PDB file of C-alpha atoms in Angstrom:
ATOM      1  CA  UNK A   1       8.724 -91.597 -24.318  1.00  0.00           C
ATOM      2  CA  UNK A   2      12.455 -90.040 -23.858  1.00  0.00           C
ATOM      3  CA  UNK A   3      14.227 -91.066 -20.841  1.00  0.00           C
ATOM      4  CA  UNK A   4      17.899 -89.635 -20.626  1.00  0.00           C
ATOM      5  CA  UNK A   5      20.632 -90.765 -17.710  1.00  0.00           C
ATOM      6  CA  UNK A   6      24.446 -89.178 -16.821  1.00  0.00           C
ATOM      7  CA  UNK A   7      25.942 -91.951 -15.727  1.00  0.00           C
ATOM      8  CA  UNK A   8      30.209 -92.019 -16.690  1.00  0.00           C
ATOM      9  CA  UNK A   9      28.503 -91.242 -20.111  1.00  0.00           C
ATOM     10  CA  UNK A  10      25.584 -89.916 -20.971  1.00  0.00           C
ATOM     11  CA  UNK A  11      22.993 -91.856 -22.440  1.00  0.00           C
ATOM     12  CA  UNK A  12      19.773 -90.987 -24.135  1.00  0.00           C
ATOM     13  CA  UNK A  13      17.343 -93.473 -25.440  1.00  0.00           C
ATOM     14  CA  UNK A  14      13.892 -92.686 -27.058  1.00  0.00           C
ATOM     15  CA  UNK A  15      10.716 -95.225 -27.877  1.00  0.00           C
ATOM     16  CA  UNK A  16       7.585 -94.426 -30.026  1.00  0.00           C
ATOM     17  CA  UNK A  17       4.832 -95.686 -29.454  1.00  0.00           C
ATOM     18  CA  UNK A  18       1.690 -96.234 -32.384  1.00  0.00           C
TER      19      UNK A  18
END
């Protein structure tokens, strides 16, 4: 699961799941 947001910067943040 990515989830990316623009917000002043841009910010990406990505979780794996097992």
């Amino acid at each position: 699961m990515c989830m990316c947001r623009v917000r002043v910067y841009v910010r990406c943040m990505c979780m794996y799941s097992m």
